[in-house]
C-alpha cells in the first residue's frame, strides 16, 4: 500500500472571534451569549475561571490572579478580536485597568469588555443620569457596586438586593420570582434600572420589565453582549432583548 501525502488548504479569513472568560460557577452567561449571537457570523469560544466563594472583594481580586492564564488558553497562539471578562463585581473589585493588563499579557491585540465597563457605556448611550440598581450580592458587595456607579457620575435613586453569598446560588434564582421582585422596585425617579451580575436569569425578562416599568432595563449580560457586538461591528438586527439594542 502506498500512502499519498496531500497538502492541506487553509482558510485565510475567519469570522470575528469572541473569547469569553466565564466564572466556573456561572449558570447563565454562555446561554445568554448564544441566545443573541447564534444566528450571526461570529466564532464564540469560552474558558472558565475558578471562582472563590463567598463573594467578597478579596476573593474577587484573588480570582483575577488567573486571568492571564485563562485568556491564554482560549485558542492558544491564535488571535481573539474581543475578550470578555464575565464578572461584574469582579471587575469593580480588581479594576478594569488591572483586568485589561492581564488579558493583554496573553492576547495583546484583543479588545476587552467587562460587565461594569459595558454598563457604563450603555447607560451613557441612553443618556441615563438617575439610576436604580438591583444586585443579588451581600450587603457589603452590593454597596461597593453602588459606590462604583456613584463615582462614575450616576445618581442612585433606589436599590434592592438579595444578600446571596455564593455565586452558584445566584444562578438558581427563580426567573418568575426575579421578575416579580424587579417589577416592584421603586423606579419613579429613575431613568433606567440596572440589574447586576452575569449569573442572574435576567436577559429574557428585560422586554417584559421595560413594558412594566416604562424605563430602560439593563443587565450585566445584556450590556456585555451589546458592547461585545459593538466592538466587532456585529451589533445589528438584535430584537427582543431591550431598548439598548435599538439605540443608534
GROMACS .gro file of C-alpha atoms in nm:
model
  248
    1UNK     CA    1   0.000   0.000   0.000
    2UNK     CA    2   0.122   0.347  -0.087
    3UNK     CA    3   0.013   0.645   0.122
    4UNK     CA    4  -0.038   0.975  -0.055
    5UNK     CA    5   0.062   1.296   0.116
    6UNK     CA    6  -0.190   1.572   0.038
    7UNK     CA    7  -0.107   1.936   0.102
    8UNK     CA    8  -0.392   2.094   0.303
    9UNK     CA    9  -0.553   2.421   0.202
   10UNK     CA   10  -0.615   2.656   0.494
   11UNK     CA   11  -0.866   2.937   0.535
   12UNK     CA   12  -0.704   3.278   0.538
   13UNK     CA   13  -1.017   3.458   0.660
   14UNK     CA   14  -1.227   3.397   0.968
   15UNK     CA   15  -1.534   3.532   1.142
   16UNK     CA   16  -1.485   3.783   1.425
   17UNK     CA   17  -1.382   3.594   1.737
   18UNK     CA   18  -1.520   3.648   2.087
   19UNK     CA   19  -1.342   3.481   2.377
   20UNK     CA   20  -1.547   3.466   2.696
   21UNK     CA   21  -1.395   3.419   3.040
   22UNK     CA   22  -1.685   3.280   3.244
   23UNK     CA   23  -1.689   3.212   3.614
   24UNK     CA   24  -1.668   2.840   3.687
   25UNK     CA   25  -1.992   2.867   3.885
   26UNK     CA   26  -2.195   3.078   3.636
   27UNK     CA   27  -2.506   2.904   3.503
   28UNK     CA   28  -2.626   3.180   3.270
   29UNK     CA   29  -2.365   3.376   3.078
   30UNK     CA   30  -2.294   3.127   2.798
   31UNK     CA   31  -2.667   3.068   2.744
   32UNK     CA   32  -2.731   3.441   2.717
   33UNK     CA   33  -2.450   3.496   2.467
   34UNK     CA   34  -2.564   3.206   2.249
   35UNK     CA   35  -2.925   3.326   2.266
   36UNK     CA   36  -2.827   3.652   2.095
   37UNK     CA   37  -2.536   3.557   1.867
   38UNK     CA   38  -2.646   3.212   1.747
   39UNK     CA   39  -2.751   3.334   1.400
   40UNK     CA   40  -2.460   3.572   1.348
   41UNK     CA   41  -2.130   3.508   1.168
   42UNK     CA   42  -1.931   3.509   1.491
   43UNK     CA   43  -1.696   3.248   1.635
   44UNK     CA   44  -1.751   3.212   2.009
   45UNK     CA   45  -1.507   3.046   2.249
   46UNK     CA   46  -1.530   3.002   2.626
   47UNK     CA   47  -1.289   2.928   2.907
   48UNK     CA   48  -1.380   2.921   3.275
   49UNK     CA   49  -1.202   3.078   3.567
   50UNK     CA   50  -1.205   2.949   3.923
   51UNK     CA   51  -1.442   3.142   4.146
   52UNK     CA   52  -1.388   3.166   4.520
   53UNK     CA   53  -1.690   3.174   4.749
   54UNK     CA   54  -1.823   3.356   4.941
   55UNK     CA   55  -1.823   3.652   4.705
   56UNK     CA   56  -1.611   3.919   4.869
   57UNK     CA   57  -1.384   4.190   4.731
   58UNK     CA   58  -1.083   3.992   4.848
   59UNK     CA   59  -1.196   3.669   4.678
   60UNK     CA   60  -1.287   3.853   4.358
   61UNK     CA   61  -0.939   4.007   4.343
   62UNK     CA   62  -0.789   3.663   4.411
   63UNK     CA   63  -0.986   3.523   4.118
   64UNK     CA   64  -0.836   3.784   3.885
   65UNK     CA   65  -0.487   3.645   3.951
   66UNK     CA   66  -0.565   3.370   3.698
   67UNK     CA   67  -0.689   3.595   3.415
   68UNK     CA   68  -0.374   3.580   3.200
   69UNK     CA   69  -0.353   3.201   3.206
   70UNK     CA   70  -0.724   3.156   3.136
   71UNK     CA   71  -0.708   3.407   2.849
   72UNK     CA   72  -0.400   3.237   2.704
   73UNK     CA   73  -0.586   2.906   2.687
   74UNK     CA   74  -0.864   3.045   2.466
   75UNK     CA   75  -0.723   2.932   2.130
   76UNK     CA   76  -0.356   2.940   2.237
   77UNK     CA   77  -0.133   3.130   1.992
   78UNK     CA   78  -0.438   3.244   1.793
   79UNK     CA   79  -0.581   3.594   1.785
   80UNK     CA   80  -0.909   3.692   1.952
   81UNK     CA   81  -1.089   4.010   1.849
   82UNK     CA   82  -1.274   4.068   2.177
   83UNK     CA   83  -1.205   3.914   2.516
   84UNK     CA   84  -1.497   3.926   2.759
   85UNK     CA   85  -1.433   3.911   3.132
   86UNK     CA   86  -1.765   3.785   3.263
   87UNK     CA   87  -1.782   3.916   3.617
   88UNK     CA   88  -1.943   4.248   3.716
   89UNK     CA   89  -1.838   4.271   4.078
   90UNK     CA   90  -1.504   4.109   3.993
   91UNK     CA   91  -1.410   4.388   3.755
   92UNK     CA   92  -1.522   4.651   4.004
   93UNK     CA   93  -1.312   4.485   4.277
   94UNK     CA   94  -0.993   4.433   4.074
   95UNK     CA   95  -1.027   4.738   3.849
   96UNK     CA   96  -1.071   4.750   3.471
   97UNK     CA   97  -0.709   4.851   3.409
   98UNK     CA   98  -0.582   4.551   3.607
   99UNK     CA   99  -0.800   4.308   3.412
  100UNK     CA  100  -0.702   4.470   3.082
  101UNK     CA  101  -0.331   4.441   3.161
  102UNK     CA  102  -0.369   4.071   3.244
  103UNK     CA  103  -0.576   4.000   2.930
  104UNK     CA  104  -0.330   4.179   2.703
  105UNK     CA  105  -0.040   3.984   2.852
  106UNK     CA  106  -0.194   3.683   2.677
  107UNK     CA  107  -0.378   3.843   2.382
  108UNK     CA  108  -0.210   4.180   2.317
  109UNK     CA  109  -0.425   4.273   2.017
  110UNK     CA  110  -0.761   4.186   2.175
  111UNK     CA  111  -1.013   4.446   2.283
  112UNK     CA  112  -1.155   4.394   2.633
  113UNK     CA  113  -1.507   4.435   2.759
  114UNK     CA  114  -1.642   4.374   3.108
  115UNK     CA  115  -1.994   4.397   3.252
  116UNK     CA  116  -1.922   4.709   3.456
  117UNK     CA  117  -1.744   4.899   3.177
  118UNK     CA  118  -2.007   4.789   2.925
  119UNK     CA  119  -2.285   4.903   3.158
  120UNK     CA  120  -2.128   5.249   3.187
  121UNK     CA  121  -2.107   5.276   2.806
  122UNK     CA  122  -2.467   5.159   2.769
  123UNK     CA  123  -2.603   5.396   3.034
  124UNK     CA  124  -2.423   5.689   2.874
  125UNK     CA  125  -2.555   5.583   2.533
  126UNK     CA  126  -2.906   5.601   2.679
  127UNK     CA  127  -2.831   5.938   2.845
  128UNK     CA  128  -2.911   5.798   3.189
  129UNK     CA  129  -2.838   6.019   3.489
  130UNK     CA  130  -3.067   5.878   3.758
  131UNK     CA  131  -3.023   5.506   3.813
  132UNK     CA  132  -3.198   5.233   4.012
  133UNK     CA  133  -2.975   4.935   4.091
  134UNK     CA  134  -3.053   4.578   4.184
  135UNK     CA  135  -2.791   4.323   4.286
  136UNK     CA  136  -2.806   3.967   4.421
  137UNK     CA  137  -2.497   4.021   4.640
  138UNK     CA  138  -2.425   4.055   5.009
  139UNK     CA  139  -2.484   4.398   5.161
  140UNK     CA  140  -2.114   4.485   5.152
  141UNK     CA  141  -2.067   4.385   4.786
  142UNK     CA  142  -2.397   4.549   4.694
  143UNK     CA  143  -2.275   4.875   4.847
  144UNK     CA  144  -1.946   4.851   4.656
  145UNK     CA  145  -2.144   4.831   4.331
  146UNK     CA  146  -2.346   5.137   4.429
  147UNK     CA  147  -2.024   5.325   4.512
  148UNK     CA  148  -1.879   5.235   4.172
  149UNK     CA  149  -2.173   5.375   3.978
  150UNK     CA  150  -2.192   5.680   4.203
  151UNK     CA  151  -1.826   5.756   4.135
  152UNK     CA  152  -1.900   5.722   3.762
  153UNK     CA  153  -2.140   6.014   3.799
  154UNK     CA  154  -2.479   5.847   3.832
  155UNK     CA  155  -2.738   5.948   4.089
  156UNK     CA  156  -2.860   5.629   4.256
  157UNK     CA  157  -3.231   5.672   4.320
  158UNK     CA  158  -3.313   5.331   4.470
  159UNK     CA  159  -3.153   4.998   4.546
  160UNK     CA  160  -3.254   4.645   4.640
  161UNK     CA  161  -3.050   4.328   4.683
  162UNK     CA  162  -3.086   3.956   4.769
  163UNK     CA  163  -2.788   3.912   5.006
  164UNK     CA  164  -2.668   3.588   4.838
  165UNK     CA  165  -2.315   3.493   4.942
  166UNK     CA  166  -2.224   3.229   4.679
  167UNK     CA  167  -2.215   3.269   4.301
  168UNK     CA  168  -2.361   2.924   4.233
  169UNK     CA  169  -2.672   3.015   4.435
  170UNK     CA  170  -2.725   3.331   4.229
  171UNK     CA  171  -2.774   3.116   3.919
  172UNK     CA  172  -3.051   2.922   4.092
  173UNK     CA  173  -3.279   3.223   4.145
  174UNK     CA  174  -3.625   3.157   4.001
  175UNK     CA  175  -3.684   3.370   3.690
  176UNK     CA  176  -4.052   3.439   3.767
  177UNK     CA  177  -3.968   3.540   4.122
  178UNK     CA  178  -3.696   3.768   3.989
  179UNK     CA  179  -3.943   3.931   3.751
  180UNK     CA  180  -4.189   3.998   4.034
  181UNK     CA  181  -3.910   4.136   4.254
  182UNK     CA  182  -3.781   4.373   3.988
  183UNK     CA  183  -4.135   4.474   3.887
  184UNK     CA  184  -4.192   4.600   4.240
  185UNK     CA  185  -3.881   4.815   4.262
  186UNK     CA  186  -3.929   5.186   4.319
  187UNK     CA  187  -3.815   5.343   3.994
  188UNK     CA  188  -4.032   5.658   3.982
  189UNK     CA  189  -3.728   5.887   3.985
  190UNK     CA  190  -3.501   5.665   3.776
  191UNK     CA  191  -3.411   5.698   3.408
  192UNK     CA  192  -3.318   5.328   3.397
  193UNK     CA  193  -3.280   5.014   3.607
  194UNK     CA  194  -2.950   4.823   3.611
  195UNK     CA  195  -2.955   4.460   3.727
  196UNK     CA  196  -2.606   4.349   3.823
  197UNK     CA  197  -2.449   4.001   3.794
  198UNK     CA  198  -2.388   3.776   3.494
  199UNK     CA  199  -2.534   3.476   3.678
  200UNK     CA  200  -2.889   3.611   3.717
  201UNK     CA  201  -3.157   3.495   3.466
  202UNK     CA  202  -3.249   3.848   3.353
  203UNK     CA  203  -3.198   3.861   2.976
  204UNK     CA  204  -3.526   3.700   2.872
  205UNK     CA  205  -3.742   3.914   3.101
  206UNK     CA  206  -3.596   4.251   3.003
  207UNK     CA  207  -3.857   4.332   2.736
  208UNK     CA  208  -4.141   4.249   2.974
  209UNK     CA  209  -3.981   4.451   3.254
  210UNK     CA  210  -3.938   4.756   3.030
  211UNK     CA  211  -4.308   4.746   2.942
  212UNK     CA  212  -4.399   4.713   3.310
  213UNK     CA  213  -4.164   4.979   3.447
  214UNK     CA  214  -4.171   5.211   3.145
  215UNK     CA  215  -3.795   5.275   3.161
  216UNK     CA  216  -3.495   5.104   3.000
  217UNK     CA  217  -3.372   4.797   3.185
  218UNK     CA  218  -3.011   4.690   3.158
  219UNK     CA  219  -2.848   4.374   3.284
  220UNK     CA  220  -2.483   4.273   3.311
  221UNK     CA  221  -2.508   4.015   3.032
  222UNK     CA  222  -2.719   4.233   2.804
  223UNK     CA  223  -2.476   4.526   2.830
  224UNK     CA  224  -2.181   4.289   2.794
  225UNK     CA  225  -2.318   4.127   2.477
  226UNK     CA  226  -2.415   4.466   2.334
  227UNK     CA  227  -2.063   4.602   2.390
  228UNK     CA  228  -1.902   4.285   2.251
  229UNK     CA  229  -2.107   4.317   1.931
  230UNK     CA  230  -2.026   4.689   1.909
  231UNK     CA  231  -1.655   4.605   1.940
  232UNK     CA  232  -1.657   4.357   1.649
  233UNK     CA  233  -1.904   4.550   1.431
  234UNK     CA  234  -2.188   4.298   1.455
  235UNK     CA  235  -2.444   4.490   1.659
  236UNK     CA  236  -2.732   4.477   1.414
  237UNK     CA  237  -3.077   4.317   1.395
  238UNK     CA  238  -3.095   4.225   1.765
  239UNK     CA  239  -3.457   4.230   1.875
  240UNK     CA  240  -3.639   4.125   2.191
  241UNK     CA  241  -3.369   4.196   2.447
  242UNK     CA  242  -3.436   4.553   2.550
  243UNK     CA  243  -3.419   4.910   2.423
  244UNK     CA  244  -3.040   4.917   2.442
  245UNK     CA  245  -3.005   4.722   2.118
  246UNK     CA  246  -3.228   4.969   1.935
  247UNK     CA  247  -3.035   5.287   2.022
  248UNK     CA  248  -2.844   5.438   1.730
   0.00000   0.00000   0.00000
